[in-house]
């Protein structure tokens, strides 16, 4: 009955003000408590979201740090006919596909320079039939056999099959190991073309048939044979059935892209990219400090949004325990962050200090020695099975997963916010009922006073 403004119209009493006052007195404290609770929950949920985002950002850093290949980054320079391409790799391929060779490195690559000539590329066979009248020609029936090296498959051709239908049968054969059939139509007629994905001289393609009627699309076809790839490295000839040479140079994979010109070899040089590894370590320190700074702000005992939250403090304690601890599986000479030049500072922060204390080596010096002289040990410290990154990633996964502490906390806060919506609806129903009850009472009072006023007026008129 909210919104009715008739109370007191008969008696002249200001009953609307009285009702409004009682309704406000009943609603305001309850609504204020809900508003405060909603504000607190929204603020806490925002803080948890900030923490979650910080953990996710740090996880991206430690994810790369936990990959051992990240510590074996190399710099490769490829030169050919005056064009130079420098690529930095960590097991990946740089942007050099337009050159005769592409270089991929893995592990610690010794410094060196090499001349490579691409004499021949590996390719699969290609066979073409003689011309037939058109693609609807039905050459005959029988079995077609396709052999390349140790691989073989067969296709059953019916007397009603056209060239197009034979093509489809070949391409759709479940045991087809890499033979593509195509029909080419020209002014002279149509021909069947077979192309093999299997490169290498030993994988030359042979097509034969069980019925002479199919000879025109099998036996005696013309084309090119499968070939091996041939390169020379500093004059040493290497032959392979693919264009990828894994062991020509230790730690280096050479991919032949195109032939080099006579007496114009492509040159590539390799060296370990120590600067990239250092950047990786500094990125870890910066990422860790950013996360710790965020946690410190969120859990500040006076102003922190999550000052009463145990999750953030627990995460901080776990991370500090990891960064200040010993990695059991690492080399004893380099099994702590301090050994790698990283010190634990006030407030839980990390630092690579440029100055030493009491004649000891500075953090910069210890890090440089680890990167330049102990790359394997540095990799074990961070990327080993129980290394710093692996331990940190376990903490982050336990908190960020669907059943993790952070996710559960987000779900709980979101549920509590939804409960406040229900509480507001209940309060609205209660206030509406409360106002309705007041109106009924004061309407009765209004009617009574109105009757008394009418009686008084009647008596005054009689006695008057």
Short mmCIF file of C-alpha atoms in Angstrom, two decimals:
data_model
loop_
_atom_site.label_atom_id
_atom_site.label_comp_id
_atom_site.label_asym_id
_atom_site.label_seq_id
_atom_site.Cartn_x
_atom_site.Cartn_y
_atom_site.Cartn_z
CA UNK A 1 0.00 0.00 0.00
CA UNK A 2 3.04 2.23 -0.25
CA UNK A 3 2.36 5.52 -1.97
CA UNK A 4 -1.19 6.03 -0.54
CA UNK A 5 -1.41 9.51 0.99
CA UNK A 6 -5.00 9.47 2.36
CA UNK A 7 -4.20 8.74 6.02
CA UNK A 8 -5.60 11.55 8.26
CA UNK A 9 -7.86 13.05 5.64
CA UNK A 10 -10.96 12.50 7.80
CA UNK A 11 -9.57 13.42 11.21
CA UNK A 12 -7.22 16.15 10.04
CA UNK A 13 -4.31 14.49 11.83
CA UNK A 14 -0.92 14.40 10.04
CA UNK A 15 -0.87 10.61 9.98
CA UNK A 16 1.19 10.41 6.76
CA UNK A 17 4.17 11.99 8.52
CA UNK A 18 3.78 9.62 11.45
CA UNK A 19 3.66 6.56 9.13
CA UNK A 20 6.61 7.81 7.08
CA UNK A 21 8.64 8.39 10.24
CA UNK A 22 7.99 4.89 11.55
CA UNK A 23 8.75 3.30 8.13
CA UNK A 24 12.01 5.24 7.83
CA UNK A 25 13.00 4.30 11.38
CA UNK A 26 12.34 0.63 10.58
CA UNK A 27 14.09 0.61 7.16
CA UNK A 28 17.12 2.89 7.51
CA UNK A 29 19.30 0.88 9.97
CA UNK A 30 18.63 -2.41 8.19
CA UNK A 31 19.33 -0.88 4.77
CA UNK A 32 22.51 0.77 6.08
CA UNK A 33 23.78 -2.57 7.36
CA UNK A 34 23.14 -4.16 3.95
CA UNK A 35 24.83 -1.25 2.15
CA UNK A 36 27.89 -1.50 4.37
CA UNK A 37 28.05 -5.25 3.95
CA UNK A 38 27.72 -4.93 0.17
CA UNK A 39 30.45 -2.28 0.04
CA UNK A 40 32.79 -4.44 2.11
CA UNK A 41 32.14 -7.51 -0.02
CA UNK A 42 32.55 -5.59 -3.29
CA UNK A 43 35.80 -4.07 -2.05
CA UNK A 44 37.13 -7.43 -0.90
CA UNK A 45 36.13 -9.06 -4.19
CA UNK A 46 37.98 -6.30 -6.04
CA UNK A 47 41.05 -6.96 -3.89
CA UNK A 48 40.89 -10.68 -4.59
CA UNK A 49 40.58 -9.90 -8.30
CA UNK A 50 43.68 -7.70 -8.10
CA UNK A 51 45.57 -10.47 -6.32
CA UNK A 52 44.42 -13.03 -8.87
CA UNK A 53 45.55 -10.85 -11.78
CA UNK A 54 48.94 -10.33 -10.13
CA UNK A 55 49.39 -14.07 -9.63
CA UNK A 56 48.41 -14.75 -13.26
CA UNK A 57 50.94 -12.18 -14.53
CA UNK A 58 53.69 -13.73 -12.42
CA UNK A 59 52.70 -17.22 -13.59
CA UNK A 60 53.34 -16.14 -17.19
CA UNK A 61 56.89 -15.19 -16.18
CA UNK A 62 57.61 -18.34 -14.17
CA UNK A 63 56.09 -20.46 -16.92
CA UNK A 64 58.85 -19.35 -19.27
CA UNK A 65 61.43 -19.54 -16.48
CA UNK A 66 60.45 -23.16 -15.85
CA UNK A 67 61.32 -24.17 -19.42
CA UNK A 68 64.92 -25.40 -19.49
CA UNK A 69 65.27 -24.34 -23.13
CA UNK A 70 64.87 -20.73 -21.98
CA UNK A 71 68.39 -20.96 -20.50
CA UNK A 72 69.92 -22.20 -23.73
CA UNK A 73 69.12 -19.23 -25.89
CA UNK A 74 71.48 -18.57 -28.74
CA UNK A 75 72.19 -15.85 -31.22
CA UNK A 76 72.45 -16.94 -34.84
CA UNK A 77 73.45 -14.79 -37.77
CA UNK A 78 72.80 -16.04 -41.31
CA UNK A 79 74.44 -14.30 -44.28
CA UNK A 80 73.84 -14.88 -47.96
CA UNK A 81 74.62 -12.65 -50.96
CA UNK A 82 75.00 -9.56 -48.79
CA UNK A 83 71.86 -10.14 -46.78
CA UNK A 84 72.18 -10.68 -43.02
CA UNK A 85 69.47 -12.00 -40.72
CA UNK A 86 70.02 -12.23 -36.98
CA UNK A 87 67.74 -14.47 -34.96
CA UNK A 88 67.55 -15.18 -31.26
CA UNK A 89 66.21 -18.58 -30.47
CA UNK A 90 65.29 -20.70 -27.48
CA UNK A 91 64.55 -23.83 -29.42
CA UNK A 92 62.54 -21.82 -31.96
CA UNK A 93 63.04 -20.75 -35.55
CA UNK A 94 63.93 -17.20 -36.46
CA UNK A 95 62.74 -15.17 -39.43
CA UNK A 96 65.11 -16.56 -42.08
CA UNK A 97 62.82 -18.72 -44.23
CA UNK A 98 63.53 -16.53 -47.28
CA UNK A 99 67.21 -17.52 -47.14
CA UNK A 100 68.59 -20.83 -48.51
CA UNK A 101 68.82 -22.21 -44.96
CA UNK A 102 67.01 -21.84 -41.65
CA UNK A 103 68.79 -22.48 -38.36
CA UNK A 104 67.28 -23.89 -35.18
CA UNK A 105 69.26 -24.42 -31.98
CA UNK A 106 68.76 -26.49 -28.87
CA UNK A 107 70.84 -26.69 -25.71
CA UNK A 108 74.12 -24.88 -25.19
CA UNK A 109 75.49 -24.11 -28.64
CA UNK A 110 79.24 -23.54 -28.87
CA UNK A 111 80.42 -20.44 -30.64
CA UNK A 112 81.24 -21.11 -34.28
CA UNK A 113 80.86 -20.09 -37.91
CA UNK A 114 80.05 -22.42 -40.83
CA UNK A 115 79.64 -22.27 -44.61
CA UNK A 116 76.69 -24.22 -46.03
CA UNK A 117 75.97 -25.00 -49.66
CA UNK A 118 72.60 -26.48 -50.62
CA UNK A 119 73.38 -28.71 -53.60
CA UNK A 120 70.04 -30.50 -53.91
CA UNK A 121 66.66 -30.40 -52.16
CA UNK A 122 64.79 -33.48 -51.04
CA UNK A 123 61.49 -33.92 -52.81
CA UNK A 124 58.83 -36.50 -53.40
CA UNK A 125 58.12 -38.12 -56.75
CA UNK A 126 55.66 -36.75 -59.30
CA UNK A 127 54.19 -38.93 -62.06
CA UNK A 128 51.93 -37.95 -65.00
CA UNK A 129 49.90 -40.19 -67.30
CA UNK A 130 49.45 -39.77 -71.04
CA UNK A 131 46.49 -37.72 -72.23
CA UNK A 132 43.02 -39.25 -72.12
CA UNK A 133 39.93 -37.79 -73.83
CA UNK A 134 38.55 -35.99 -70.73
CA UNK A 135 38.11 -36.27 -66.97
CA UNK A 136 34.98 -38.38 -67.47
CA UNK A 137 36.99 -41.10 -69.21
CA UNK A 138 36.60 -44.60 -67.72
CA UNK A 139 39.98 -46.28 -68.26
CA UNK A 140 39.14 -49.78 -67.01
CA UNK A 141 39.01 -51.87 -63.85
CA UNK A 142 41.37 -53.64 -61.44
CA UNK A 143 43.70 -52.78 -58.55
CA UNK A 144 46.05 -49.80 -58.49
CA UNK A 145 49.12 -50.21 -56.22
CA UNK A 146 51.19 -47.31 -54.86
CA UNK A 147 54.64 -48.12 -53.40
CA UNK A 148 57.12 -45.63 -51.93
CA UNK A 149 59.95 -47.14 -49.93
CA UNK A 150 58.43 -49.44 -47.32
CA UNK A 151 54.99 -47.86 -47.61
CA UNK A 152 52.23 -49.22 -49.83
CA UNK A 153 48.48 -49.03 -50.35
CA UNK A 154 46.02 -50.06 -53.02
CA UNK A 155 42.80 -48.83 -54.60
CA UNK A 156 40.08 -50.93 -56.23
CA UNK A 157 38.93 -49.33 -59.51
CA UNK A 158 35.57 -50.27 -61.02
CA UNK A 159 34.86 -50.34 -64.74
CA UNK A 160 32.36 -47.49 -64.23
CA UNK A 161 34.86 -45.20 -62.43
CA UNK A 162 35.84 -41.98 -64.22
CA UNK A 163 39.20 -40.27 -63.76
CA UNK A 164 37.60 -37.97 -61.21
CA UNK A 165 36.18 -40.89 -59.23
CA UNK A 166 39.55 -42.69 -59.30
CA UNK A 167 41.18 -39.50 -58.04
CA UNK A 168 38.76 -39.36 -55.09
CA UNK A 169 39.29 -43.03 -54.24
CA UNK A 170 43.05 -42.54 -54.12
CA UNK A 171 42.93 -39.38 -52.00
CA UNK A 172 40.33 -40.84 -49.60
CA UNK A 173 42.03 -44.23 -49.16
CA UNK A 174 42.33 -44.83 -45.38
CA UNK A 175 45.90 -46.19 -45.65
CA UNK A 176 47.12 -43.52 -48.07
CA UNK A 177 50.54 -42.54 -46.67
CA UNK A 178 50.87 -39.24 -48.57
CA UNK A 179 49.99 -39.64 -52.23
CA UNK A 180 47.88 -36.88 -53.79
CA UNK A 181 46.03 -37.57 -57.03
CA UNK A 182 44.87 -34.78 -59.34
CA UNK A 183 43.27 -34.60 -62.78
CA UNK A 184 44.60 -31.85 -65.07
CA UNK A 185 42.47 -30.90 -68.08
CA UNK A 186 43.90 -29.05 -71.09
CA UNK A 187 43.26 -28.55 -74.80
CA UNK A 188 44.96 -31.90 -75.45
CA UNK A 189 42.77 -33.81 -73.01
CA UNK A 190 43.00 -34.91 -69.38
CA UNK A 191 45.86 -36.59 -67.50
CA UNK A 192 46.23 -38.15 -64.06
CA UNK A 193 48.99 -36.72 -61.85
CA UNK A 194 50.35 -38.36 -58.68
CA UNK A 195 52.43 -36.39 -56.16
CA UNK A 196 54.15 -38.04 -53.20
CA UNK A 197 54.88 -36.35 -49.85
CA UNK A 198 57.63 -38.88 -49.09
CA UNK A 199 60.94 -37.38 -50.11
CA UNK A 200 64.26 -39.15 -50.51
CA UNK A 201 65.76 -41.35 -53.20
CA UNK A 202 64.81 -44.51 -51.29
CA UNK A 203 61.16 -43.44 -51.34
CA UNK A 204 60.70 -43.17 -55.10
CA UNK A 205 57.11 -43.75 -56.18
CA UNK A 206 56.07 -46.83 -58.15
CA UNK A 207 52.53 -47.26 -59.48
CA UNK A 208 51.40 -50.54 -61.04
CA UNK A 209 48.17 -52.40 -61.71
CA UNK A 210 46.62 -55.85 -61.72
CA UNK A 211 44.87 -55.22 -65.07
CA UNK A 212 46.42 -53.93 -68.28
CA UNK A 213 43.37 -51.73 -68.92
CA UNK A 214 44.67 -49.41 -66.17
CA UNK A 215 48.22 -49.16 -67.57
CA UNK A 216 47.54 -45.67 -68.87
CA UNK A 217 47.08 -44.36 -65.30
CA UNK A 218 49.84 -46.48 -63.75
CA UNK A 219 52.65 -48.28 -65.57
CA UNK A 220 55.18 -46.31 -67.58
CA UNK A 221 54.09 -42.87 -66.35
CA UNK A 222 56.49 -39.96 -66.88
CA UNK A 223 57.64 -37.43 -64.31
CA UNK A 224 60.31 -36.75 -61.72
CA UNK A 225 61.84 -39.16 -59.25
CA UNK A 226 62.10 -38.63 -55.49
CA UNK A 227 65.43 -37.13 -54.46
CA UNK A 228 67.59 -36.76 -51.37
CA UNK A 229 68.73 -33.46 -49.95
CA UNK A 230 72.45 -32.79 -50.29
CA UNK A 231 74.31 -30.04 -48.46
CA UNK A 232 77.92 -29.34 -47.63
CA UNK A 233 79.07 -27.89 -44.32
CA UNK A 234 82.55 -26.42 -44.63
CA UNK A 235 83.05 -28.69 -47.64
CA UNK A 236 81.77 -31.85 -45.95
CA UNK A 237 78.93 -33.49 -47.91
CA UNK A 238 75.83 -34.63 -46.01
CA UNK A 239 72.91 -36.48 -47.61
CA UNK A 240 69.43 -36.97 -46.10
CA UNK A 241 66.01 -38.03 -47.32
CA UNK A 242 64.48 -34.80 -45.93
CA UNK A 243 65.52 -31.15 -46.02
CA UNK A 244 66.08 -31.13 -42.25
CA UNK A 245 69.60 -31.91 -41.02
CA UNK A 246 69.55 -32.51 -37.25
CA UNK A 247 73.11 -33.57 -36.58
CA UNK A 248 75.24 -31.83 -39.14
CA UNK A 249 76.47 -29.40 -36.47
CA UNK A 250 76.21 -30.15 -32.74
CA UNK A 251 73.16 -28.50 -31.17
CA UNK A 252 72.06 -27.03 -34.52
CA UNK A 253 69.31 -28.08 -36.93
CA UNK A 254 69.80 -26.88 -40.51
CA UNK A 255 66.75 -26.72 -42.78
CA UNK A 256 67.43 -26.38 -46.49
CA UNK A 257 64.94 -24.00 -48.11
CA UNK A 258 66.41 -23.45 -51.57
CA UNK A 259 69.56 -24.11 -53.59
CA UNK A 260 72.56 -21.87 -53.13
CA UNK A 261 74.31 -20.51 -56.18
CA UNK A 262 77.54 -22.13 -57.30
CA UNK A 263 80.45 -21.16 -55.07
CA UNK A 264 78.22 -18.83 -53.04
CA UNK A 265 77.63 -20.62 -49.73
CA UNK A 266 75.36 -19.34 -47.00
CA UNK A 267 77.22 -18.61 -43.78
CA UNK A 268 75.83 -18.91 -40.29
CA UNK A 269 77.42 -18.22 -36.95
CA UNK A 270 76.17 -19.20 -33.50
CA UNK A 271 76.86 -18.15 -29.93
CA UNK A 272 75.06 -18.38 -26.61
CA UNK A 273 72.85 -15.38 -25.92
CA UNK A 274 73.90 -14.61 -22.36
CA UNK A 275 72.13 -11.24 -22.38
CA UNK A 276 68.78 -12.93 -23.10
CA UNK A 277 69.25 -15.23 -20.09
CA UNK A 278 70.10 -12.26 -17.90
CA UNK A 279 66.97 -10.47 -19.10
CA UNK A 280 65.00 -13.58 -18.15
CA UNK A 281 66.38 -13.48 -14.59
CA UNK A 282 65.79 -9.76 -14.24
CA UNK A 283 62.25 -10.29 -15.53
CA UNK A 284 61.70 -12.83 -12.75
CA UNK A 285 62.98 -10.39 -10.12
CA UNK A 286 60.83 -7.54 -11.44
CA UNK A 287 57.75 -9.74 -11.69
CA UNK A 288 58.24 -11.10 -8.18
CA UNK A 289 58.67 -7.61 -6.74
CA UNK A 290 55.56 -6.34 -8.56
CA UNK A 291 53.54 -9.19 -7.07
CA UNK A 292 54.97 -8.68 -3.58
CA UNK A 293 54.33 -4.95 -3.76
CA UNK A 294 50.71 -5.64 -4.65
CA UNK A 295 50.32 -8.17 -1.82
CA UNK A 296 51.92 -5.78 0.67
CA UNK A 297 49.50 -3.04 -0.35
CA UNK A 298 46.48 -5.36 -0.24
CA UNK A 299 47.37 -6.72 3.22
CA UNK A 300 48.49 -3.44 4.86
CA UNK A 301 47.25 -3.65 8.48
CA UNK A 302 45.56 -0.24 8.32
CA UNK A 303 44.68 0.54 4.71
CA UNK A 304 44.78 -2.85 2.98
CA UNK A 305 41.64 -4.09 1.24
CA UNK A 306 42.59 -7.65 2.27
CA UNK A 307 44.04 -6.84 5.68
CA UNK A 308 41.87 -9.51 7.31
CA UNK A 309 42.38 -12.05 4.52
CA UNK A 310 44.59 -15.04 5.28
CA UNK A 311 44.95 -16.22 1.68
CA UNK A 312 47.13 -13.34 0.51
CA UNK A 313 49.39 -13.61 3.57
CA UNK A 314 49.68 -17.37 3.07
CA UNK A 315 50.74 -16.92 -0.56
CA UNK A 316 53.32 -14.34 0.47
CA UNK A 317 54.78 -16.66 3.12
CA UNK A 318 54.98 -19.58 0.68
CA UNK A 319 56.74 -17.50 -1.98
CA UNK A 320 59.20 -16.08 0.53
CA UNK A 321 59.95 -19.59 1.77
CA UNK A 322 60.73 -20.68 -1.80
CA UNK A 323 62.90 -17.70 -2.73
CA UNK A 324 64.81 -17.91 0.55
CA UNK A 325 65.24 -21.68 0.49
CA UNK A 326 67.63 -24.25 -0.99
CA UNK A 327 66.87 -26.21 -4.17
CA UNK A 328 67.84 -29.79 -3.35
CA UNK A 329 68.25 -31.03 -6.93
CA UNK A 330 70.53 -28.17 -7.98
CA UNK A 331 74.32 -28.09 -7.87
CA UNK A 332 75.52 -27.19 -4.38
CA UNK A 333 77.55 -24.34 -5.81
CA UNK A 334 74.37 -22.81 -7.23
CA UNK A 335 71.36 -24.03 -5.25
CA UNK A 336 70.08 -20.71 -3.85
CA UNK A 337 68.97 -17.44 -5.38
CA UNK A 338 71.78 -15.74 -3.48
CA UNK A 339 74.29 -17.87 -5.37
CA UNK A 340 72.73 -16.55 -8.59
CA UNK A 341 73.20 -12.96 -7.41
CA UNK A 342 69.66 -12.39 -6.10
CA UNK A 343 69.27 -11.14 -2.52
CA UNK A 344 66.19 -11.04 -0.31
CA UNK A 345 65.51 -7.46 0.76
CA UNK A 346 63.27 -5.70 3.27
CA UNK A 347 59.57 -6.19 2.69
CA UNK A 348 60.14 -9.53 0.99
CA UNK A 349 61.53 -7.95 -2.18
CA UNK A 350 64.32 -9.37 -4.35
CA UNK A 351 67.28 -7.45 -5.73
CA UNK A 352 70.44 -7.93 -7.79
CA UNK A 353 72.70 -5.55 -5.91
CA UNK A 354 75.44 -3.75 -7.85
CA UNK A 355 77.67 -3.46 -4.77
CA UNK A 356 79.28 -6.11 -2.59
CA UNK A 357 79.50 -6.05 1.21
CA UNK A 358 82.77 -6.47 3.08
CA UNK A 359 84.76 -7.40 0.02
CA UNK A 360 82.28 -10.03 -1.17
CA UNK A 361 81.11 -10.18 -4.76
CA UNK A 362 78.16 -8.05 -5.76
CA UNK A 363 74.90 -9.53 -6.98
CA UNK A 364 75.73 -8.37 -10.50
CA UNK A 365 79.04 -10.23 -10.39
CA UNK A 366 77.50 -13.45 -9.06
CA UNK A 367 74.76 -13.35 -11.71
CA UNK A 368 77.24 -12.68 -14.52
CA UNK A 369 79.41 -15.61 -13.41
CA UNK A 370 76.39 -17.93 -13.27
CA UNK A 371 75.16 -16.89 -16.71
CA UNK A 372 78.56 -16.99 -18.41
CA UNK A 373 80.14 -20.01 -16.68
CA UNK A 374 77.38 -22.15 -15.11
CA UNK A 375 74.43 -22.00 -17.45
CA UNK A 376 73.49 -25.65 -16.86
CA UNK A 377 73.50 -25.17 -13.09
CA UNK A 378 71.53 -21.94 -13.39
CA UNK A 379 68.95 -23.80 -15.46
CA UNK A 380 68.64 -26.50 -12.79
CA UNK A 381 68.20 -23.86 -10.08
CA UNK A 382 65.23 -22.31 -11.83
CA UNK A 383 63.91 -24.91 -14.30
CA UNK A 384 64.75 -28.21 -12.60
CA UNK A 385 62.00 -30.60 -11.51
CA UNK A 386 62.10 -29.03 -8.05
CA UNK A 387 63.55 -25.69 -9.13
CA UNK A 388 62.40 -22.23 -8.13
CA UNK A 389 59.97 -21.94 -11.05
CA UNK A 390 58.48 -25.39 -10.46
CA UNK A 391 57.88 -24.65 -6.77
CA UNK A 392 56.39 -21.24 -7.50
CA UNK A 393 54.19 -22.67 -10.24
CA UNK A 394 52.79 -25.25 -7.83
CA UNK A 395 51.83 -22.50 -5.38
CA UNK A 396 50.24 -20.45 -8.14
CA UNK A 397 48.40 -23.45 -9.59
CA UNK A 398 47.00 -24.37 -6.17
CA UNK A 399 45.58 -20.88 -5.82
CA UNK A 400 44.51 -20.11 -9.38
CA UNK A 401 42.95 -23.46 -10.28
CA UNK A 402 39.19 -24.02 -10.30
CA UNK A 403 39.43 -25.55 -6.83
CA UNK A 404 42.20 -23.22 -5.67
CA UNK A 405 42.04 -20.95 -2.67
CA UNK A 406 41.58 -17.77 -4.71
CA UNK A 407 38.85 -19.24 -6.88
CA UNK A 408 36.98 -20.57 -3.85
CA UNK A 409 37.24 -17.18 -2.19
CA UNK A 410 35.91 -15.43 -5.30
CA UNK A 411 33.00 -17.86 -5.43
CA UNK A 412 32.21 -17.32 -1.76
CA UNK A 413 32.25 -13.53 -2.04
CA UNK A 414 30.13 -13.61 -5.19
CA UNK A 415 27.63 -15.88 -3.45
CA UNK A 416 27.50 -13.51 -0.48
CA UNK A 417 26.82 -10.60 -2.83
CA UNK A 418 23.95 -12.53 -4.39
CA UNK A 419 22.63 -13.20 -0.87
CA UNK A 420 22.57 -9.44 -0.25
CA UNK A 421 20.28 -9.08 -3.25
CA UNK A 422 17.97 -11.63 -1.66
CA UNK A 423 18.19 -9.78 1.66
CA UNK A 424 17.20 -6.52 -0.03
CA UNK A 425 14.17 -8.21 -1.56
CA UNK A 426 13.22 -9.58 1.87
CA UNK A 427 13.66 -6.14 3.43
CA UNK A 428 11.41 -4.58 0.77
CA UNK A 429 8.73 -7.16 1.51
CA UNK A 430 9.08 -6.60 5.25
CA UNK A 431 8.85 -2.80 4.91
CA UNK A 432 5.81 -3.09 2.63
CA UNK A 433 4.12 -5.36 5.20
CA UNK A 434 5.15 -3.07 8.06
CA UNK A 435 3.75 0.00 6.26
CA UNK A 436 0.57 -1.86 5.42
CA UNK A 437 0.09 -2.74 9.10
CA UNK A 438 0.68 0.87 10.16
CA UNK A 439 -1.80 2.15 7.62
CA UNK A 440 -4.46 -0.25 8.83
CA UNK A 441 -3.94 0.87 12.45
CA UNK A 442 -3.88 4.56 11.65
CA UNK A 443 -6.81 4.26 9.28
CA UNK A 444 -8.80 2.81 12.18
CA UNK A 445 -7.62 5.67 14.38
CA UNK A 446 -8.56 8.17 11.66
CA UNK A 447 -12.05 6.68 11.43
CA UNK A 448 -12.51 6.75 15.21
CA UNK A 449 -11.38 10.38 15.51
CA UNK A 450 -13.62 11.29 12.58
CA UNK A 451 -16.64 9.77 14.35
CA UNK A 452 -15.77 11.58 17.59
CA UNK A 453 -15.44 14.86 15.71
CA UNK A 454 -18.81 14.31 14.03
CA UNK A 455 -20.46 13.56 17.41
CA UNK A 456 -18.90 16.67 18.95
CA UNK A 457 -20.13 18.81 16.08
CA UNK A 458 -23.67 17.38 16.48
CA UNK A 459 -23.72 18.12 20.25
CA UNK A 460 -22.45 21.65 19.72
CA UNK A 461 -25.14 22.26 17.14
CA UNK A 462 -27.91 20.95 19.46
CA UNK A 463 -26.73 22.98 22.43
CA UNK A 464 -25.89 25.90 20.32
#
